[in-house]
Structure formats: C-alpha cells, structure tokens
mmCIF file with all atom_site columns, C-alpha atoms in Angstrom:
data_model
loop_
_atom_site.group_PDB
_atom_site.id
_atom_site.type_symbol
_atom_site.label_atom_id
_atom_site.label_alt_id
_atom_site.label_comp_id
_atom_site.label_asym_id
_atom_site.label_entity_id
_atom_site.label_seq_id
_atom_site.pdbx_PDB_ins_code
_atom_site.Cartn_x
_atom_site.Cartn_y
_atom_site.Cartn_z
_atom_site.occupancy
_atom_site.B_iso_or_equiv
_atom_site.pdbx_formal_charge
_atom_site.auth_seq_id
_atom_site.auth_comp_id
_atom_site.auth_asym_id
_atom_site.auth_atom_id
_atom_site.pdbx_PDB_model_num
ATOM 1   C CA . MET A 1 1   ? 22.186 21.595  61.261 1.00 0.00 ? 265 MET A CA 1
ATOM 2   C CA . ALA A 1 2   ? 21.673 18.302  63.077 1.00 0.00 ? 266 ALA A CA 1
ATOM 3   C CA . HIS A 1 3   ? 19.047 18.149  65.684 1.00 0.00 ? 267 HIS A CA 1
ATOM 4   C CA . LYS A 1 4   ? 19.755 15.949  68.755 1.00 0.00 ? 268 LYS A CA 1
ATOM 5   C CA . LYS A 1 5   ? 16.845 14.045  70.108 1.00 0.00 ? 269 LYS A CA 1
ATOM 6   C CA . GLU A 1 6   ? 16.521 14.264  73.916 1.00 0.00 ? 270 GLU A CA 1
ATOM 7   C CA . ASN A 1 7   ? 16.350 10.953  75.583 1.00 0.00 ? 271 ASN A CA 1
ATOM 8   C CA . ASN A 1 8   ? 14.494 11.153  78.890 1.00 0.00 ? 272 ASN A CA 1
ATOM 9   C CA . ASN A 1 9   ? 15.103 7.444   79.617 1.00 0.00 ? 273 ASN A CA 1
ATOM 10  C CA . ASN A 1 10  ? 17.680 7.255   82.411 1.00 0.00 ? 274 ASN A CA 1
ATOM 11  C CA . ASN A 1 11  ? 18.184 3.464   81.941 1.00 0.00 ? 275 ASN A CA 1
ATOM 12  C CA . ASP A 1 12  ? 21.885 2.565   82.151 1.00 0.00 ? 276 ASP A CA 1
ATOM 13  C CA . ASP A 1 13  ? 21.282 -0.384  79.812 1.00 0.00 ? 277 ASP A CA 1
ATOM 14  C CA . ASP A 1 14  ? 20.350 1.988   76.968 1.00 0.00 ? 278 ASP A CA 1
ATOM 15  C CA . HIS A 1 15  ? 23.687 3.707   77.342 1.00 0.00 ? 279 HIS A CA 1
ATOM 16  C CA . THR A 1 16  ? 25.686 0.522   77.276 1.00 0.00 ? 280 THR A CA 1
ATOM 17  C CA . GLN A 1 17  ? 23.804 -0.797  74.267 1.00 0.00 ? 281 GLN A CA 1
ATOM 18  C CA . LYS A 1 18  ? 25.275 1.951   72.142 1.00 0.00 ? 282 LYS A CA 1
ATOM 19  C CA . ARG A 1 19  ? 28.912 0.998   72.770 1.00 0.00 ? 283 ARG A CA 1
ATOM 20  C CA . ASP A 1 20  ? 31.025 -1.039  70.349 1.00 0.00 ? 284 ASP A CA 1
ATOM 21  C CA . GLU A 1 21  ? 33.643 -3.527  71.504 1.00 0.00 ? 285 GLU A CA 1
ATOM 22  C CA . SER A 1 22  ? 36.191 -0.788  71.969 1.00 0.00 ? 286 SER A CA 1
ATOM 23  C CA . GLY A 1 23  ? 33.833 0.963   74.449 1.00 0.00 ? 287 GLY A CA 1
ATOM 24  C CA . ASP A 1 24  ? 33.110 3.897   72.035 1.00 0.00 ? 288 ASP A CA 1
ATOM 25  C CA . GLU A 1 25  ? 29.432 4.946   71.760 1.00 0.00 ? 289 GLU A CA 1
ATOM 26  C CA . LEU A 1 26  ? 27.748 4.369   68.421 1.00 0.00 ? 290 LEU A CA 1
ATOM 27  C CA . PRO A 1 27  ? 24.917 6.647   67.754 1.00 0.00 ? 291 PRO A CA 1
ATOM 28  C CA . LEU A 1 28  ? 23.231 4.313   65.290 1.00 0.00 ? 292 LEU A CA 1
ATOM 29  C CA . MET A 1 29  ? 19.408 4.025   65.487 1.00 0.00 ? 293 MET A CA 1
ATOM 30  C CA . SER A 1 30  ? 18.177 1.802   62.648 1.00 0.00 ? 294 SER A CA 1
ATOM 31  C CA . LEU A 1 31  ? 18.451 1.035   59.009 1.00 0.00 ? 295 LEU A CA 1
ATOM 32  C CA . ASN A 1 32  ? 17.261 4.117   57.146 1.00 0.00 ? 296 ASN A CA 1
ATOM 33  C CA . HIS A 1 33  ? 17.021 3.001   53.559 1.00 0.00 ? 297 HIS A CA 1
ATOM 34  C CA . ILE A 1 34  ? 18.250 0.720   50.800 1.00 0.00 ? 298 ILE A CA 1
ATOM 35  C CA . SER A 1 35  ? 19.212 1.985   47.430 1.00 0.00 ? 299 SER A CA 1
ATOM 36  C CA . ARG A 1 36  ? 18.400 0.258   44.101 1.00 0.00 ? 300 ARG A CA 1
ATOM 37  C CA . VAL A 1 37  ? 19.702 1.140   40.680 1.00 0.00 ? 301 VAL A CA 1
ATOM 38  C CA . CYS A 1 38  ? 17.008 0.346   38.090 1.00 0.00 ? 302 CYS A CA 1
ATOM 39  C CA . LYS A 1 39  ? 16.361 0.255   34.353 1.00 0.00 ? 303 LYS A CA 1
ATOM 40  C CA . SER A 1 40  ? 13.162 2.122   34.714 1.00 0.00 ? 304 SER A CA 1
ATOM 41  C CA . VAL A 1 41  ? 12.373 4.257   37.818 1.00 0.00 ? 305 VAL A CA 1
ATOM 42  C CA . ASN A 1 42  ? 8.686  4.348   36.865 1.00 0.00 ? 306 ASN A CA 1
ATOM 43  C CA . ASP A 1 43  ? 8.386  0.490   36.558 1.00 0.00 ? 307 ASP A CA 1
ATOM 44  C CA . SER A 1 44  ? 10.135 0.085   39.863 1.00 0.00 ? 308 SER A CA 1
ATOM 45  C CA . VAL A 1 45  ? 7.913  2.680   41.572 1.00 0.00 ? 309 VAL A CA 1
ATOM 46  C CA . GLU A 1 46  ? 4.873  0.795   40.319 1.00 0.00 ? 310 GLU A CA 1
ATOM 47  C CA . PHE A 1 47  ? 6.242  -2.500  41.558 1.00 0.00 ? 311 PHE A CA 1
ATOM 48  C CA . TYR A 1 48  ? 7.212  -1.326  45.089 1.00 0.00 ? 312 TYR A CA 1
ATOM 49  C CA . THR A 1 49  ? 4.008  0.695   45.600 1.00 0.00 ? 313 THR A CA 1
ATOM 50  C CA . LYS A 1 50  ? 1.557  -1.847  44.153 1.00 0.00 ? 314 LYS A CA 1
ATOM 51  C CA . ALA A 1 51  ? 3.137  -5.162  45.155 1.00 0.00 ? 315 ALA A CA 1
ATOM 52  C CA . LEU A 1 52  ? 4.702  -4.145  48.499 1.00 0.00 ? 316 LEU A CA 1
ATOM 53  C CA . GLY A 1 53  ? 2.693  -1.103  49.660 1.00 0.00 ? 317 GLY A CA 1
ATOM 54  C CA . PHE A 1 54  ? 5.443  1.450   49.603 1.00 0.00 ? 318 PHE A CA 1
ATOM 55  C CA . VAL A 1 55  ? 4.477  5.148   49.285 1.00 0.00 ? 319 VAL A CA 1
ATOM 56  C CA . LEU A 1 56  ? 6.139  7.520   46.962 1.00 0.00 ? 320 LEU A CA 1
ATOM 57  C CA . ILE A 1 57  ? 7.575  10.509  48.818 1.00 0.00 ? 321 ILE A CA 1
ATOM 58  C CA . GLU A 1 58  ? 9.074  13.802  47.767 1.00 0.00 ? 322 GLU A CA 1
ATOM 59  C CA . ARG A 1 59  ? 12.839 13.908  47.279 1.00 0.00 ? 323 ARG A CA 1
ATOM 60  C CA . PRO A 1 60  ? 15.053 16.819  48.081 1.00 0.00 ? 324 PRO A CA 1
ATOM 61  C CA . LYS A 1 61  ? 15.266 19.213  45.174 1.00 0.00 ? 325 LYS A CA 1
ATOM 62  C CA . ALA A 1 62  ? 19.091 19.181  45.403 1.00 0.00 ? 326 ALA A CA 1
ATOM 63  C CA . LEU A 1 63  ? 19.061 15.646  43.976 1.00 0.00 ? 327 LEU A CA 1
ATOM 64  C CA . ASP A 1 64  ? 19.329 16.531  40.315 1.00 0.00 ? 328 ASP A CA 1
ATOM 65  C CA . PHE A 1 65  ? 19.350 13.018  38.921 1.00 0.00 ? 329 PHE A CA 1
ATOM 66  C CA . ASP A 1 66  ? 16.510 10.676  37.832 1.00 0.00 ? 330 ASP A CA 1
ATOM 67  C CA . GLY A 1 67  ? 15.172 8.773   40.810 1.00 0.00 ? 331 GLY A CA 1
ATOM 68  C CA . ALA A 1 68  ? 12.414 8.320   43.389 1.00 0.00 ? 332 ALA A CA 1
ATOM 69  C CA . TRP A 1 69  ? 12.139 7.809   47.136 1.00 0.00 ? 333 TRP A CA 1
ATOM 70  C CA . LEU A 1 70  ? 9.588  5.377   48.618 1.00 0.00 ? 334 LEU A CA 1
ATOM 71  C CA . PHE A 1 71  ? 8.851  4.796   52.235 1.00 0.00 ? 335 PHE A CA 1
ATOM 72  C CA . ASN A 1 72  ? 6.755  2.515   54.514 1.00 0.00 ? 336 ASN A CA 1
ATOM 73  C CA . TYR A 1 73  ? 7.148  0.074   57.392 1.00 0.00 ? 337 TYR A CA 1
ATOM 74  C CA . GLY A 1 74  ? 9.916  2.192   58.957 1.00 0.00 ? 338 GLY A CA 1
ATOM 75  C CA . ILE A 1 75  ? 12.278 1.885   55.934 1.00 0.00 ? 339 ILE A CA 1
ATOM 76  C CA . GLY A 1 76  ? 12.998 3.816   52.713 1.00 0.00 ? 340 GLY A CA 1
ATOM 77  C CA . ILE A 1 77  ? 13.774 2.525   49.285 1.00 0.00 ? 341 ILE A CA 1
ATOM 78  C CA . HIS A 1 78  ? 15.755 4.906   47.127 1.00 0.00 ? 342 HIS A CA 1
ATOM 79  C CA . LEU A 1 79  ? 15.545 4.298   43.387 1.00 0.00 ? 343 LEU A CA 1
ATOM 80  C CA . VAL A 1 80  ? 18.226 5.600   41.036 1.00 0.00 ? 344 VAL A CA 1
ATOM 81  C CA . GLN A 1 81  ? 17.885 5.472   37.225 1.00 0.00 ? 345 GLN A CA 1
ATOM 82  C CA . SER A 1 82  ? 20.731 3.221   35.853 1.00 0.00 ? 346 SER A CA 1
ATOM 83  C CA . LYS A 1 83  ? 23.264 4.793   33.500 1.00 0.00 ? 347 LYS A CA 1
ATOM 84  C CA . ASP A 1 84  ? 24.696 1.340   32.723 1.00 0.00 ? 348 ASP A CA 1
ATOM 85  C CA . GLU A 1 85  ? 22.265 -1.536  32.499 1.00 0.00 ? 349 GLU A CA 1
ATOM 86  C CA . ASP A 1 86  ? 25.264 -3.946  32.385 1.00 0.00 ? 350 ASP A CA 1
ATOM 87  C CA . LYS A 1 87  ? 25.653 -3.347  36.103 1.00 0.00 ? 351 LYS A CA 1
ATOM 88  C CA . LEU A 1 88  ? 22.193 -4.595  36.890 1.00 0.00 ? 352 LEU A CA 1
ATOM 89  C CA . PRO A 1 89  ? 21.588 -8.202  37.851 1.00 0.00 ? 353 PRO A CA 1
ATOM 90  C CA . ASN A 1 90  ? 21.351 -10.452 34.810 1.00 0.00 ? 354 ASN A CA 1
ATOM 91  C CA . ASN A 1 91  ? 20.461 -13.662 36.664 1.00 0.00 ? 355 ASN A CA 1
ATOM 92  C CA . HIS A 1 92  ? 16.776 -13.717 37.555 1.00 0.00 ? 356 HIS A CA 1
ATOM 93  C CA . GLU A 1 93  ? 16.968 -17.158 39.306 1.00 0.00 ? 357 GLU A CA 1
ATOM 94  C CA . LEU A 1 94  ? 15.670 -17.247 42.867 1.00 0.00 ? 358 LEU A CA 1
ATOM 95  C CA . ASP A 1 95  ? 18.468 -18.537 45.060 1.00 0.00 ? 359 ASP A CA 1
ATOM 96  C CA . PRO A 1 96  ? 17.879 -17.899 48.811 1.00 0.00 ? 360 PRO A CA 1
ATOM 97  C CA . MET A 1 97  ? 21.689 -18.014 49.262 1.00 0.00 ? 361 MET A CA 1
ATOM 98  C CA . ASP A 1 98  ? 22.163 -14.925 47.064 1.00 0.00 ? 362 ASP A CA 1
ATOM 99  C CA . ASN A 1 99  ? 22.051 -11.314 47.980 1.00 0.00 ? 363 ASN A CA 1
ATOM 100 C CA . HIS A 1 100 ? 18.538 -10.148 48.907 1.00 0.00 ? 364 HIS A CA 1
ATOM 101 C CA . ILE A 1 101 ? 16.603 -7.841  51.123 1.00 0.00 ? 365 ILE A CA 1
ATOM 102 C CA . SER A 1 102 ? 14.013 -9.293  53.482 1.00 0.00 ? 366 SER A CA 1
ATOM 103 C CA . PHE A 1 103 ? 10.753 -7.910  54.895 1.00 0.00 ? 367 PHE A CA 1
ATOM 104 C CA . GLN A 1 104 ? 8.955  -9.206  57.962 1.00 0.00 ? 368 GLN A CA 1
ATOM 105 C CA . CYS A 1 105 ? 5.291  -10.222 57.332 1.00 0.00 ? 369 CYS A CA 1
ATOM 106 C CA . GLU A 1 106 ? 2.489  -10.960 59.731 1.00 0.00 ? 370 GLU A CA 1
ATOM 107 C CA . ASP A 1 107 ? 0.245  -12.727 57.105 1.00 0.00 ? 371 ASP A CA 1
ATOM 108 C CA . MET A 1 108 ? 2.233  -14.741 54.595 1.00 0.00 ? 372 MET A CA 1
ATOM 109 C CA . GLU A 1 109 ? -0.782 -16.289 52.918 1.00 0.00 ? 373 GLU A CA 1
ATOM 110 C CA . ALA A 1 110 ? -2.326 -12.880 52.127 1.00 0.00 ? 374 ALA A CA 1
ATOM 111 C CA . LEU A 1 111 ? 0.897  -11.539 50.706 1.00 0.00 ? 375 LEU A CA 1
ATOM 112 C CA . GLU A 1 112 ? 1.408  -14.715 48.614 1.00 0.00 ? 376 GLU A CA 1
ATOM 113 C CA . ARG A 1 113 ? -2.139 -14.222 47.194 1.00 0.00 ? 377 ARG A CA 1
ATOM 114 C CA . LYS A 1 114 ? -1.318 -10.624 46.343 1.00 0.00 ? 378 LYS A CA 1
ATOM 115 C CA . LEU A 1 115 ? 1.876  -11.588 44.541 1.00 0.00 ? 379 LEU A CA 1
ATOM 116 C CA . LYS A 1 116 ? 0.151  -14.245 42.528 1.00 0.00 ? 380 LYS A CA 1
ATOM 117 C CA . GLU A 1 117 ? -2.683 -11.805 41.594 1.00 0.00 ? 381 GLU A CA 1
ATOM 118 C CA . ARG A 1 118 ? -0.039 -9.532  40.231 1.00 0.00 ? 382 ARG A CA 1
ATOM 119 C CA . GLY A 1 119 ? 1.586  -12.375 38.328 1.00 0.00 ? 383 GLY A CA 1
ATOM 120 C CA . ILE A 1 120 ? 4.852  -12.221 40.279 1.00 0.00 ? 384 ILE A CA 1
ATOM 121 C CA . LYS A 1 121 ? 6.712  -15.545 40.160 1.00 0.00 ? 385 LYS A CA 1
ATOM 122 C CA . CYS A 1 122 ? 7.825  -16.626 43.665 1.00 0.00 ? 386 CYS A CA 1
ATOM 123 C CA . MET A 1 123 ? 9.630  -19.488 45.357 1.00 0.00 ? 387 MET A CA 1
ATOM 124 C CA . LYS A 1 124 ? 8.053  -20.582 48.639 1.00 0.00 ? 388 LYS A CA 1
ATOM 125 C CA . ARG A 1 125 ? 9.788  -22.590 51.311 1.00 0.00 ? 389 ARG A CA 1
ATOM 126 C CA . THR A 1 126 ? 9.815  -23.358 55.008 1.00 0.00 ? 390 THR A CA 1
ATOM 127 C CA . VAL A 1 127 ? 13.021 -23.699 56.956 1.00 0.00 ? 391 VAL A CA 1
ATOM 128 C CA . GLY A 1 128 ? 13.758 -24.700 60.506 1.00 0.00 ? 392 GLY A CA 1
ATOM 129 C CA . GLY A 1 129 ? 11.849 -26.888 62.841 1.00 0.00 ? 393 GLY A CA 1
ATOM 130 C CA . LYS A 1 130 ? 9.771  -27.131 65.911 1.00 0.00 ? 394 LYS A CA 1
ATOM 131 C CA . GLU A 1 131 ? 12.867 -26.916 68.224 1.00 0.00 ? 395 GLU A CA 1
ATOM 132 C CA . ASP A 1 132 ? 14.366 -23.740 66.801 1.00 0.00 ? 396 ASP A CA 1
ATOM 133 C CA . GLY A 1 133 ? 11.191 -22.303 65.018 1.00 0.00 ? 397 GLY A CA 1
ATOM 134 C CA . GLU A 1 134 ? 9.854  -22.594 61.498 1.00 0.00 ? 398 GLU A CA 1
ATOM 135 C CA . ILE A 1 135 ? 10.244 -19.779 59.082 1.00 0.00 ? 399 ILE A CA 1
ATOM 136 C CA . ASP A 1 136 ? 8.032  -19.425 56.055 1.00 0.00 ? 400 ASP A CA 1
ATOM 137 C CA . GLN A 1 137 ? 9.730  -17.629 53.123 1.00 0.00 ? 401 GLN A CA 1
ATOM 138 C CA . LEU A 1 138 ? 8.708  -16.191 49.804 1.00 0.00 ? 402 LEU A CA 1
ATOM 139 C CA . PHE A 1 139 ? 11.411 -15.179 47.381 1.00 0.00 ? 403 PHE A CA 1
ATOM 140 C CA . PHE A 1 140 ? 10.808 -13.121 44.194 1.00 0.00 ? 404 PHE A CA 1
ATOM 141 C CA . ASN A 1 141 ? 12.521 -10.571 42.024 1.00 0.00 ? 405 ASN A CA 1
ATOM 142 C CA . ASP A 1 142 ? 11.790 -6.864  41.527 1.00 0.00 ? 406 ASP A CA 1
ATOM 143 C CA . PRO A 1 143 ? 11.614 -5.651  37.894 1.00 0.00 ? 407 PRO A CA 1
ATOM 144 C CA . ASP A 1 144 ? 15.414 -5.404  37.754 1.00 0.00 ? 408 ASP A CA 1
ATOM 145 C CA . GLY A 1 145 ? 16.214 -8.823  39.101 1.00 0.00 ? 409 GLY A CA 1
ATOM 146 C CA . PHE A 1 146 ? 17.015 -7.866  42.760 1.00 0.00 ? 410 PHE A CA 1
ATOM 147 C CA . MET A 1 147 ? 15.742 -10.607 44.983 1.00 0.00 ? 411 MET A CA 1
ATOM 148 C CA . ILE A 1 148 ? 13.311 -9.885  47.757 1.00 0.00 ? 412 ILE A CA 1
ATOM 149 C CA . GLU A 1 149 ? 12.380 -12.186 50.615 1.00 0.00 ? 413 GLU A CA 1
ATOM 150 C CA . ILE A 1 150 ? 9.118  -12.010 52.662 1.00 0.00 ? 414 ILE A CA 1
ATOM 151 C CA . CYS A 1 151 ? 9.320  -14.020 55.945 1.00 0.00 ? 415 CYS A CA 1
ATOM 152 C CA . ASN A 1 152 ? 7.798  -14.622 59.298 1.00 0.00 ? 416 ASN A CA 1
ATOM 153 C CA . CYS A 1 153 ? 11.212 -14.604 60.997 1.00 0.00 ? 417 CYS A CA 1
ATOM 154 C CA . GLU A 1 154 ? 9.701  -13.560 64.406 1.00 0.00 ? 418 GLU A CA 1
ATOM 155 C CA . ASN A 1 155 ? 9.075  -17.357 64.767 1.00 0.00 ? 419 ASN A CA 1
ATOM 156 C CA . VAL A 1 156 ? 12.806 -17.728 65.575 1.00 0.00 ? 420 VAL A CA 1
ATOM 157 C CA . LYS A 1 157 ? 14.295 -16.194 68.722 1.00 0.00 ? 421 LYS A CA 1
ATOM 158 C CA . LEU A 1 158 ? 17.475 -14.205 68.475 1.00 0.00 ? 422 LEU A CA 1
ATOM 159 C CA . LYS A 1 159 ? 20.148 -15.817 70.619 1.00 0.00 ? 423 LYS A CA 1
ATOM 160 C CA . PRO A 1 160 ? 23.003 -13.350 71.219 1.00 0.00 ? 424 PRO A CA 1
ATOM 161 C CA . MET A 1 161 ? 26.403 -15.112 71.097 1.00 0.00 ? 425 MET A CA 1
ATOM 162 C CA . GLY A 1 162 ? 28.107 -12.329 72.960 1.00 0.00 ? 426 GLY A CA 1
ATOM 163 C CA . SER A 1 163 ? 27.295 -9.499  75.305 1.00 0.00 ? 427 SER A CA 1
ATOM 164 C CA . ILE A 1 164 ? 23.610 -8.699  75.218 1.00 0.00 ? 428 ILE A CA 1
ATOM 165 C CA . GLY A 1 165 ? 24.547 -5.228  76.236 1.00 0.00 ? 429 GLY A CA 1
ATOM 166 C CA . ARG A 1 166 ? 25.562 -4.502  72.618 1.00 0.00 ? 430 ARG A CA 1
ATOM 167 C CA . LEU A 1 167 ? 22.169 -5.575  71.146 1.00 0.00 ? 431 LEU A CA 1
ATOM 168 C CA . LYS A 1 168 ? 19.967 -2.494  70.659 1.00 0.00 ? 432 LYS A CA 1
ATOM 169 C CA . LEU A 1 169 ? 16.330 -3.045  69.899 1.00 0.00 ? 433 LEU A CA 1
ATOM 170 C CA . PRO A 1 170 ? 14.180 -0.032  69.146 1.00 0.00 ? 434 PRO A CA 1
ATOM 171 C CA . LEU A 1 171 ? 11.188 0.075   71.375 1.00 0.00 ? 435 LEU A CA 1
ATOM 172 C CA . ASP A 1 172 ? 8.958  1.636   68.735 1.00 0.00 ? 436 ASP A CA 1
ATOM 173 C CA . LYS A 1 173 ? 9.527  -1.092  66.140 1.00 0.00 ? 437 LYS A CA 1
ATOM 174 C CA . HIS A 1 174 ? 8.538  -4.757  65.746 1.00 0.00 ? 438 HIS A CA 1
ATOM 175 C CA . ASN A 1 175 ? 11.377 -6.936  67.015 1.00 0.00 ? 439 ASN A CA 1
ATOM 176 C CA . PRO A 1 176 ? 11.908 -10.625 67.006 1.00 0.00 ? 440 PRO A CA 1
ATOM 177 C CA . PRO A 1 177 ? 11.938 -12.267 70.396 1.00 0.00 ? 441 PRO A CA 1
ATOM 178 C CA . VAL A 1 178 ? 15.318 -12.447 72.132 1.00 0.00 ? 442 VAL A CA 1
ATOM 179 C CA . GLU A 1 179 ? 16.240 -15.510 74.168 1.00 0.00 ? 443 GLU A CA 1
ATOM 180 C CA . LEU A 1 180 ? 18.784 -14.916 76.786 1.00 0.00 ? 444 LEU A CA 1
ATOM 181 C CA . ASP A 1 181 ? 20.618 -17.872 78.234 1.00 0.00 ? 445 ASP A CA 1
ATOM 182 C CA . SER A 1 182 ? 22.585 -17.592 81.494 1.00 0.00 ? 446 SER A CA 1
ATOM 183 C CA . ASN A 1 183 ? 25.921 -17.450 79.598 1.00 0.00 ? 447 ASN A CA 1
ATOM 184 C CA . ALA A 1 184 ? 24.793 -14.410 77.417 1.00 0.00 ? 448 ALA A CA 1
ATOM 185 C CA . ALA A 1 185 ? 23.381 -12.554 80.484 1.00 0.00 ? 449 ALA A CA 1
ATOM 186 C CA . LYS A 1 186 ? 26.710 -13.101 82.412 1.00 0.00 ? 450 LYS A CA 1
ATOM 187 C CA . ALA A 1 187 ? 28.786 -11.866 79.483 1.00 0.00 ? 451 ALA A CA 1
ATOM 188 C CA . SER A 1 188 ? 26.933 -8.547  79.293 1.00 0.00 ? 452 SER A CA 1
#
C-alpha cells in the first residue's frame, strides 16, 4: 500500500512545477537509484563503499538473485550479479562523451587524493570559462568499466530554456544555482 506524503506547503508554484507540457501532473520527486550489472558483486560493493563512501543496506528478501543495495548522498546504487559478462562494457577508456554517472563534489582535491591512494586511474579536466563558470571533472571506471564522473557542477548556473514552472528543485537537496532571465520568467 502506497503512503501519500502530506504537503502542507500551499505555494501554487509547487503545484505548477509538477505539470508536464500537456498540463498533467507528474508526481516525480527525484532520482531514486541507478542499477549496475557487475562481474563480482563483492568487488563492486568494496569499490563503491571504500572509494565513494556508499553504505551497504539490506535488500528486500523477495529479491532472490545475487545483488546488493548501496545508499548515500540521497541516491541508491543497485548492484546485480551478471549472468552474461559479454554484456558488460569492454572498453575501459575514459571518454567524457560516453555514458557515465556523475556525482557532485564539494572538495575535488580531497576526492582526487583518495582515488589516487586507492590506485584508481582518473582523467582530470576543467571545462568552461569565467563567463559561464568553470567545472572541474574527474573521470574513472568502476571495476566493471562503467564510467563515473566527479564534478563541481554547481559552478555553472542552470538556465532554463523554457518555462521555469516545470523545473522542480527539491528543497532538501543540494541544487545548482538557477539563473532566470526575463524571457524564462515571462514564459512560465
């Protein structure tokens, strides 16, 4: 049985932020988890807990397959034991233009030191400029070759290109700054 959370906030903007372009309400709240198929659940648990600070949590007993759930920073990582290793990435090159997940970081140097101490090969770069904000990025692979990015993307403002009324920012989470120009404000 689903439990409905009561919202005592009577702000009309909250109501309009949940509507899609057709006007229907979307009850989405946030990203819940990502799922990763892995060669070794144990190796992946060690990587995500020791290198990135995730915490192993109990999985529902109804899940009768080999896997693990991790959680921290408001997001879950669900690991599933691979039945076919041919489906795992076989290219361990670091290409920022390839599929990856990204984590926001408040101290890039400290995280880079931690990765180096663990012997994790990373690619470091800075993109952007003073006008639109510089972003420091670290790219590396998990034990199965899935690419991970660590960044300080809060240095770049989100600039909605359409109605600001559709942008929903949870108040209890870290959010990048949002820049509203007069056109975006009028379109909402």
